[in-house]
Coordinates of C-alpha atoms in Angstrom, one line a residue:
X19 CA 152.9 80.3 180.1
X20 CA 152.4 83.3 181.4
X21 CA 149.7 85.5 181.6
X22 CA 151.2 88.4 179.1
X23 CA 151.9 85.6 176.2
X24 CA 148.3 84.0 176.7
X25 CA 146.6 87.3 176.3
X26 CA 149.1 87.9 172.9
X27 CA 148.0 84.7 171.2
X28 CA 144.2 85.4 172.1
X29 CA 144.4 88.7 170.5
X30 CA 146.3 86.8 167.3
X31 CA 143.5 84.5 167.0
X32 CA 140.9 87.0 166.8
X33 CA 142.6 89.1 164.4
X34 CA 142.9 86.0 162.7
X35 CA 138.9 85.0 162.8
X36 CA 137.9 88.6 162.1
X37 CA 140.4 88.6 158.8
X38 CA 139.0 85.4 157.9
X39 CA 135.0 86.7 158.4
X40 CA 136.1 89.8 156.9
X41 CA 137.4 87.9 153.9
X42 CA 134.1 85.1 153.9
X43 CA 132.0 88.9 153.7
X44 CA 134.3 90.5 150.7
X45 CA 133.4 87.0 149.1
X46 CA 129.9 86.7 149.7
X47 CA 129.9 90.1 148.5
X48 CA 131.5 89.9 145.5
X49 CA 128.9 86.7 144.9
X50 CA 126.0 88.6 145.1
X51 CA 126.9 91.2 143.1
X52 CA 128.5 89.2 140.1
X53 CA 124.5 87.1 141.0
X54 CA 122.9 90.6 140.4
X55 CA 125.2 92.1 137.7
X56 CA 124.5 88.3 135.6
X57 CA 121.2 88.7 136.3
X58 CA 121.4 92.3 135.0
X59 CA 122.7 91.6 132.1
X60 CA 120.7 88.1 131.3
X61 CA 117.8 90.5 131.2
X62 CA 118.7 93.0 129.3
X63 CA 119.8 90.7 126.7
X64 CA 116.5 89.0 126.6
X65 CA 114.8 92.3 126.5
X66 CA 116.8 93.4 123.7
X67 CA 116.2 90.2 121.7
X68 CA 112.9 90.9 122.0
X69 CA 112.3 94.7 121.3
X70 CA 114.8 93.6 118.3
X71 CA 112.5 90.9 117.2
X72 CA 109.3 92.5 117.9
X73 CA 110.1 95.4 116.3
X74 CA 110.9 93.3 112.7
X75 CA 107.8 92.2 112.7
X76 CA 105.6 95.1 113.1
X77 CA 105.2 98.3 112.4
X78 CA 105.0 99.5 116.0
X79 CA 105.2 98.1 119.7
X80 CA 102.9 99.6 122.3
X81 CA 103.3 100.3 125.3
X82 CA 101.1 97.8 126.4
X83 CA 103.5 95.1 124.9
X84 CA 106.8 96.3 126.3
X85 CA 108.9 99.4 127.7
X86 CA 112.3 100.0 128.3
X87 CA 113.5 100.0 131.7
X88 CA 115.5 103.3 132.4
X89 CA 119.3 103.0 133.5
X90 CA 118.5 106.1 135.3
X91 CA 116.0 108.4 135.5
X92 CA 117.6 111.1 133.3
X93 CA 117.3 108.5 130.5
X94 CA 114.0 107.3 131.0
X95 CA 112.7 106.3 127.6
X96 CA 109.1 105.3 127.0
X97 CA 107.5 103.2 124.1
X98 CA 104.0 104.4 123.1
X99 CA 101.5 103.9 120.4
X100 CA 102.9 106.2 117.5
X101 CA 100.5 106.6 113.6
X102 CA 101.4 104.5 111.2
X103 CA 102.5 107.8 109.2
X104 CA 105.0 108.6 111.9
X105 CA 106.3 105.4 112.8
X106 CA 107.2 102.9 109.8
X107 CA 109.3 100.7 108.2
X108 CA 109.6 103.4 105.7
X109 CA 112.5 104.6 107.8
X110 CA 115.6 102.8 108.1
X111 CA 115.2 103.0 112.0
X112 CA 111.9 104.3 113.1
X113 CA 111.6 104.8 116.7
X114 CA 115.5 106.3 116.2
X115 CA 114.2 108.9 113.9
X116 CA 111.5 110.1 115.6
X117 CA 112.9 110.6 119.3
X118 CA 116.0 112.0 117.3
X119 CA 113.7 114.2 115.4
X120 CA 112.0 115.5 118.5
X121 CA 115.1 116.4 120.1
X122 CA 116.4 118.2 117.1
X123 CA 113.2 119.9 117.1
X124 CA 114.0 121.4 120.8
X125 CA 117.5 122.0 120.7
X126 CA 119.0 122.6 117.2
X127 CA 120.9 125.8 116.9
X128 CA 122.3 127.1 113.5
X129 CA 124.3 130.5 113.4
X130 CA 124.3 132.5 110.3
X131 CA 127.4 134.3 109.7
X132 CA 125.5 137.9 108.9
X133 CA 128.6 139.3 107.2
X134 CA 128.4 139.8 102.9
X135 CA 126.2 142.7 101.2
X136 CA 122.9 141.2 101.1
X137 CA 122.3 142.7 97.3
X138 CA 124.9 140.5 95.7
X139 CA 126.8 137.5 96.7
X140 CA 125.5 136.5 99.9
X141 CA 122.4 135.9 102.2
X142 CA 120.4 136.1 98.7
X143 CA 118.5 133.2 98.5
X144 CA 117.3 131.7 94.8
X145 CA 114.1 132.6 93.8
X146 CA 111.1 130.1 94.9
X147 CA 110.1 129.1 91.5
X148 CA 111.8 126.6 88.9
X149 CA 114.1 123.6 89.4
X150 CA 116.8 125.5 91.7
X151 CA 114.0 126.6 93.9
X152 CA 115.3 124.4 96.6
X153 CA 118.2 126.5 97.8
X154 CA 115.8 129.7 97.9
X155 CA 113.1 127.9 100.5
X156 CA 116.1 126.6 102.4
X157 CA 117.7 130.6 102.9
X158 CA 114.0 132.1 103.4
X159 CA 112.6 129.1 105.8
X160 CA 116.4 129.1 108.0
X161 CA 116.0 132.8 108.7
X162 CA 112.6 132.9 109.7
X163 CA 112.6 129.3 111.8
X164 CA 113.4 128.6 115.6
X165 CA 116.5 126.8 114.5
X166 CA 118.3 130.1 114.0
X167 CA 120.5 132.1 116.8
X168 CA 122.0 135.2 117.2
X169 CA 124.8 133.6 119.8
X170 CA 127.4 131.9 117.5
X171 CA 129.0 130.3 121.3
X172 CA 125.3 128.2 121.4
X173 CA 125.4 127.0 117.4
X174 CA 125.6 123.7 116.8
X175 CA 126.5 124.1 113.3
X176 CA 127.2 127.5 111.7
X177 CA 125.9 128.4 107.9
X178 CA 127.9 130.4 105.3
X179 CA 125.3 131.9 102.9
X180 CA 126.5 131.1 99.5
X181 CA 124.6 131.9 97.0
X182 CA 125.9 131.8 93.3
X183 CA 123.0 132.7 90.8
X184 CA 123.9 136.5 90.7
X185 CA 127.1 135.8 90.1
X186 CA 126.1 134.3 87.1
X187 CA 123.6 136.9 86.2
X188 CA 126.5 139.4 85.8
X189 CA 128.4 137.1 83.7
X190 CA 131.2 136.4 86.2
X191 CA 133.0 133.7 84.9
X192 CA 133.4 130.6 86.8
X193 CA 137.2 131.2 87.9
X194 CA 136.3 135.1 89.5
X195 CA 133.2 133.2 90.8
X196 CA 136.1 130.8 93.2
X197 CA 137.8 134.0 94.1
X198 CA 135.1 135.7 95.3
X199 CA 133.9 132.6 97.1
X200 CA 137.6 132.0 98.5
X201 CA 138.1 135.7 99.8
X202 CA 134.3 135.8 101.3
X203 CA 135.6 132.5 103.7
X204 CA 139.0 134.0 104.1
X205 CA 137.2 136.9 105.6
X206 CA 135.1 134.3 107.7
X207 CA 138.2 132.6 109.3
X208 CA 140.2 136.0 110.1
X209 CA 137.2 137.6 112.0
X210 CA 135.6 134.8 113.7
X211 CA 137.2 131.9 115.7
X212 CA 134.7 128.9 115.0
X213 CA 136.4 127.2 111.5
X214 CA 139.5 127.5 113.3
X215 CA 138.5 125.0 116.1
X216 CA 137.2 122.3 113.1
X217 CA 138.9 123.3 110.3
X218 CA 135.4 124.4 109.1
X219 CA 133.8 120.6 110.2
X220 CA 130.5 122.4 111.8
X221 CA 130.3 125.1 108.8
X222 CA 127.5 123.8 105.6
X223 CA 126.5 125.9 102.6
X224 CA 123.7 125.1 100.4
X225 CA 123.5 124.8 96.5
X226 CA 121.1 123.6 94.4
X227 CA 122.7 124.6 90.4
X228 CA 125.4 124.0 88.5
X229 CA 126.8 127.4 89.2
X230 CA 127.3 127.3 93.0
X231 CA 128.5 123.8 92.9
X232 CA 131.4 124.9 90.3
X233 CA 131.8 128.1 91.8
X234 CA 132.7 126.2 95.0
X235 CA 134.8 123.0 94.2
X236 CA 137.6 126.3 93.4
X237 CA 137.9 126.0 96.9
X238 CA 139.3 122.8 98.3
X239 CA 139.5 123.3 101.7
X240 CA 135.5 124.2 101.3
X241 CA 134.4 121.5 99.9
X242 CA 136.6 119.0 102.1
X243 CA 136.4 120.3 105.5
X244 CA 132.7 122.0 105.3
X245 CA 129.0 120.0 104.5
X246 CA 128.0 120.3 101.5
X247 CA 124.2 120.3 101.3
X248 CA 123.6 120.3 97.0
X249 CA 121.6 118.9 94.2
X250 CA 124.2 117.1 92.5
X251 CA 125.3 114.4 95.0
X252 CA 127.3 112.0 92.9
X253 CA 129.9 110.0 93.8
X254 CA 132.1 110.5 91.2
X255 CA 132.4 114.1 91.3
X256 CA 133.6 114.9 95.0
X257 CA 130.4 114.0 97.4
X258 CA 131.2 112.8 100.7
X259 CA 128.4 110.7 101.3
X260 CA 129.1 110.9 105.5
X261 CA 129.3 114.3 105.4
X262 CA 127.8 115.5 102.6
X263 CA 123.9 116.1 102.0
X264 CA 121.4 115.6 99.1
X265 CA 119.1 118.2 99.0
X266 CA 116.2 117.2 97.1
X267 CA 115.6 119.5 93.7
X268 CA 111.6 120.0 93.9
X269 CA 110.4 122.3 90.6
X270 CA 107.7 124.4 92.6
X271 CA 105.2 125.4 93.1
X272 CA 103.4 122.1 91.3
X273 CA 101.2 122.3 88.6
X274 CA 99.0 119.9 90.0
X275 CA 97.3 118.4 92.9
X276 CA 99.5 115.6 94.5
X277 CA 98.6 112.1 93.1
X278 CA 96.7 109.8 95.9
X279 CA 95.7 106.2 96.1
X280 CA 94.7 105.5 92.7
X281 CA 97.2 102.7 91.3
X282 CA 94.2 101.4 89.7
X283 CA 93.8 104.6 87.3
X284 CA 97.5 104.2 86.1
X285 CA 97.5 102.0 82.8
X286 CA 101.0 102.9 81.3
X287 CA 103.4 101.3 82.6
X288 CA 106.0 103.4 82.3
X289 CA 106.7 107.0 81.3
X290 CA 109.6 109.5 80.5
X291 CA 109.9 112.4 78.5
X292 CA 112.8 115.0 78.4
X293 CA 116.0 116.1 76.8
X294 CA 118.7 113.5 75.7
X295 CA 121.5 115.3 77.1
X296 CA 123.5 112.5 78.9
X297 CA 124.8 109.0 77.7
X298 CA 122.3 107.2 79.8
X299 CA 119.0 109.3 78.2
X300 CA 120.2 108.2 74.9
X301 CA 120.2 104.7 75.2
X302 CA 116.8 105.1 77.1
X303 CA 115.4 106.9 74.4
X304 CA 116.9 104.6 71.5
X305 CA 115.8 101.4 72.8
X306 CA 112.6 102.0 74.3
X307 CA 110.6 105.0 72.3
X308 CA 108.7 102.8 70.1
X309 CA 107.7 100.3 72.6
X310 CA 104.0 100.0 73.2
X311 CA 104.0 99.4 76.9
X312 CA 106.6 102.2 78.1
X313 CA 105.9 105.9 77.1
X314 CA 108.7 106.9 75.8
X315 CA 109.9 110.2 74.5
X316 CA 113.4 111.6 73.5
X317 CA 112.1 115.6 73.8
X318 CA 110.1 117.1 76.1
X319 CA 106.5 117.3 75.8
X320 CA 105.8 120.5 73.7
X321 CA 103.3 123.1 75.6
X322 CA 101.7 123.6 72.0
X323 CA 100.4 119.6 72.4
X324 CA 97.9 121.6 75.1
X325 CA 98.0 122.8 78.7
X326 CA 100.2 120.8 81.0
X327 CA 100.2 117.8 78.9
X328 CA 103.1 116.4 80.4
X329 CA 102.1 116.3 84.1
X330 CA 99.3 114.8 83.4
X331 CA 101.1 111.9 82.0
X332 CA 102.8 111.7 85.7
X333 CA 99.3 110.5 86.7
X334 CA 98.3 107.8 84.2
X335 CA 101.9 105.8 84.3
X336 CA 102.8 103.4 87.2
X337 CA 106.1 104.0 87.2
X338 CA 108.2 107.3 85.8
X339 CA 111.9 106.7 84.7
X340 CA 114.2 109.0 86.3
X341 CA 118.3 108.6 84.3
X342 CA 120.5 111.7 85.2
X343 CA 120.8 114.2 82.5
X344 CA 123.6 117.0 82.9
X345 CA 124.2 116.4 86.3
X346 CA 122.7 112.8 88.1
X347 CA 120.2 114.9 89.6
X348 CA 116.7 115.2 88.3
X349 CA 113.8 117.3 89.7
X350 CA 111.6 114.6 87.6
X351 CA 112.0 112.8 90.8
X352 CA 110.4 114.6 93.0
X353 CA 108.0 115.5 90.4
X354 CA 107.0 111.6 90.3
X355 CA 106.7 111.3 93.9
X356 CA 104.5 114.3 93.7
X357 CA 102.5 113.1 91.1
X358 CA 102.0 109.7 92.9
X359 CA 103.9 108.0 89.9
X360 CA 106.8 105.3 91.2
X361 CA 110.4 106.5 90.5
X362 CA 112.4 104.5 88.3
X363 CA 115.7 105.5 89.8
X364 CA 118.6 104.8 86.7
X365 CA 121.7 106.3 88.1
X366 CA 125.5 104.2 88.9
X367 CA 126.5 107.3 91.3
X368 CA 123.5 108.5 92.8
X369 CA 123.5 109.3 96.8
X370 CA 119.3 110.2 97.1
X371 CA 118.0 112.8 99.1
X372 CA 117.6 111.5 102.7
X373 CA 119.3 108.2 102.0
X374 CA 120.2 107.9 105.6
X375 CA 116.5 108.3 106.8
X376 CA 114.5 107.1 103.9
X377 CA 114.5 103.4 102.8
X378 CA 113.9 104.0 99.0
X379 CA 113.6 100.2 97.9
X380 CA 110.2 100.6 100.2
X381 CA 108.8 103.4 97.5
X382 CA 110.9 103.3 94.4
X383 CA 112.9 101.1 92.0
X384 CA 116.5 101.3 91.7
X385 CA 118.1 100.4 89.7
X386 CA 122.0 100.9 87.5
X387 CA 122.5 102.2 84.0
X388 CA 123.0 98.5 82.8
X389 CA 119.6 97.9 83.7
X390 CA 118.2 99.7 80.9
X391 CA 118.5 97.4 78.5
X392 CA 115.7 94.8 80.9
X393 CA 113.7 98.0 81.7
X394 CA 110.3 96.8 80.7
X395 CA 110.5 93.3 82.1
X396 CA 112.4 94.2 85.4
X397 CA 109.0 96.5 85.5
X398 CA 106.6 93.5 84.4
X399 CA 107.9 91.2 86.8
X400 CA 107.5 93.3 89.7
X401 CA 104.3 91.9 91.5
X402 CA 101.0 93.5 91.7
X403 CA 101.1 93.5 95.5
X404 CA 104.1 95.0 95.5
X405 CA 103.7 97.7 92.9
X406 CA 100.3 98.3 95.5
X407 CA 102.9 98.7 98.8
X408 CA 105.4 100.6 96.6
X409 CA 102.7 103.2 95.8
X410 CA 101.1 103.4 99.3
X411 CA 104.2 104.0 100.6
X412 CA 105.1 106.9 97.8
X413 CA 102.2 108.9 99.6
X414 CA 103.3 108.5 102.7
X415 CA 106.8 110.2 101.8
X416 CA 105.2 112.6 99.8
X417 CA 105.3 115.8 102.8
X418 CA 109.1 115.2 103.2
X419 CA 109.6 116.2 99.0
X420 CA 107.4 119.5 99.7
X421 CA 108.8 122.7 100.6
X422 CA 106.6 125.3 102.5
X423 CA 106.8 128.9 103.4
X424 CA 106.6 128.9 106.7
X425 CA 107.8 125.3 106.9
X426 CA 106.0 122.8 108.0
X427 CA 106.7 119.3 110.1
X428 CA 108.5 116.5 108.4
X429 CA 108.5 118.8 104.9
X430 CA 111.6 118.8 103.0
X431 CA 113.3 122.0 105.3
X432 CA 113.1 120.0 108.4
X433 CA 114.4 116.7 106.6
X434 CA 117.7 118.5 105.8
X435 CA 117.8 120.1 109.2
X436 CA 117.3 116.4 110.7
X437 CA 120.5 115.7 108.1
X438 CA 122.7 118.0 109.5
X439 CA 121.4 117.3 113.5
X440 CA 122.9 113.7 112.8
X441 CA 126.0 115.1 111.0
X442 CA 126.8 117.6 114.1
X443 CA 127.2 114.5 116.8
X444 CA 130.3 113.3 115.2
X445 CA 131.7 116.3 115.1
X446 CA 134.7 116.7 118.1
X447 CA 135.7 120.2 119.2

């Protein structure tokens, strides 16, 4: 063999060694880091697990107890002691609504189309008295908050200032009222760009009466495409409960001082009074008004019995029956949570105010039409303890059913806001 073919086959073999250490390291490579990525992945489910089950069984985890290990350190998220008021299982998902909360706080932006004469139509809100006074804190407390910007390109969500109750003032009838409404978007989409690019997905109006709601279902492509934020949210007539918002109706300013911790002051054990002007208010009123246990009255409480007679029922009842009259909204509820006195919710089609945020069955009862015939003894057999929890828990949620000029934390204004910041994100543009 000569000396040229020896070299050759040398040079063969140790290609062939370094192919075969190169492939032993691409293995022991590929070993370590499916060891690593298991072992990645073991812990993280064990970690979850337990946050999951740790978190079920108490109000709050410090941070003591456990933390979550960043996947980066732009994501860094730390668990630490929160009050009980802040972090509870009064919320559907606690530690989600505050962080969420905090962020909306720093980066929510809401443009306000400025277009519409300010002295009829539009940018008026309702006056901040009586049961619509909802929509009017909403328009005064947008304007004056940090929420608001003057560059539409940084808005998250843009507002069209509808506001109907002039309208009706003049006596427009409802089907000019949907014109006028119509032509004021029209003008919207022609001048600016932004419903174009959503079909109007990241637009919202407010309502909180009859009048703007009917004024507005004129206009399908409003009411389909846009969020609704109303009084009246009721399945059966339209509302979108993804995409639509309750607004709460609050009758402000109260009468009263807001009801505390005093369950053991309430000896009736149930109360409603008001106007039998739905199906459901009849049958309340016909089987229950002479019963000696429920309080129960088919007309309002007459001013001429003496001075705010009726509230001050609110604060000797445990709980306060709340049926839909006209519309399945009722500003008795808020009234009640005011007043410290446990809703009796008695609706079939009634999406409540911050029903995404809120878990109602931890500070109310609700319950369907058919229930009305069991009223008193679904009520009797709730247990003492619970009826205790249920009204603890009713002053807890009390500041987010308060509206404030300027607004304040947590109040009802920054509950919707939180509403919409949750509606924006699935919103694709």
């Amino acid at each position: 063999m000569t000396a040229g073919k020896l070299s050759q086959q040398l040079q063969q073999q140790q290609q062939v060694q370094q192919s075969m250490c190169s492939l032993k390291g691409s293995l022991r490579t590929l070993a370590i880091l499916t060891l690593v990525s298991f072992t990645y992945l073991s812990f993280n489910s064990l970690h979850s697990s337990y946050f999951s089950s740790s978190s079920s069984s108490s109000s709050f985890i410090s941070a003591s107890s456990v933390s979550l290990a960043p996947a980066t350190k732009k994501t860094t998220i730390l668990v630490k002691d929160y009050d009980d008021d802040e972090i509870s299982d009064l919320y559907h998902s606690p530690r989600v609504f505050k962080l969420n909360y905090e962020e909306m706080e720093r980066n929510f932006k809401i443009f306000i189309y400025p277009d519409g004469d300010p002295n009829t139509f539009y940018q008026t809100p309702r006056k901040l008295t009586g049961k619509y006074a909802s929509e009017g804190y909403f328009f005064q407390n947008i304007r004056e908050s940090r929420f608001q910007t003057q560059d539409p390109d940084q808005a998250h969500l843009f507002f069209i200032p509808i506001s109907c109750h002039k309208m009706r003032g003049k006596g427009i009838s409802y089907e000019n009222m949907t014109i006028i409404v119509d032509n004021y978007v029209e003008s919207l989409k022609s001048k600016y760009p932004y419903w174009n690019r959503t079909l109007g997905a990241d637009h919202f109006f407010v309502t909180c009466h009859d009048v703007g709601v009917r004024a507005t279902e004129g206009v399908p492509f409003l009411i389909k495409n846009a969020i609704r934020v109303v009084c009246s949210p009721s399945y059966d007539v339209g509302f979108i409960p993804h995409k639509d918002i309750a607004l709460p109706q609050v009758l402000q300013p109260f009468a009263l001082p807001a009801g505390g911790n005093d369950v053991e002051k309430r000896t009736t054990l149930g109360f409603w009074a008001g106007h039998r002007n739905s199906r459901i208010r009849v049958i309340l009123a016909r089987v229950w008004e002479n019963d000696t246990e429920l309080d129960i009255s088919n007309n309002r409480i007459n001013r001429a019995t003496g001075h705010l007679v009726y509230q001050k029922r609110f604060y000797g009842s445990k709980y306060c029956i709340c049926p839909g009259g006209s519309q399945v909204n009722s500003a008795r509820i808020a009234d009640s949570i005011h007043y410290g006195c446990i809703p009796v919710i008695l609706s079939n089609y009634y999406d409540l105010p911050f029903n995404d945020i809120l878990d109602w069955h931890k500070f109310s009862v609700v319950l369907t039409e058919q229930d009305v015939y069991r009223l008193k003894q679904i009520l009797k057999d709730i247990p003492d303890n619970k009826l205790v929890s249920l009204h603890k828990n009713l002053v807890k949620v009390q500041k987010h059913f308060q509206w404030n000029s300027p607004p304040v934390k947590y109040d009802a204004f920054h509950m919707v806001m939180y509403d919409l910041w949750l509606r924006h994100h699935v919103i694709k543009y």
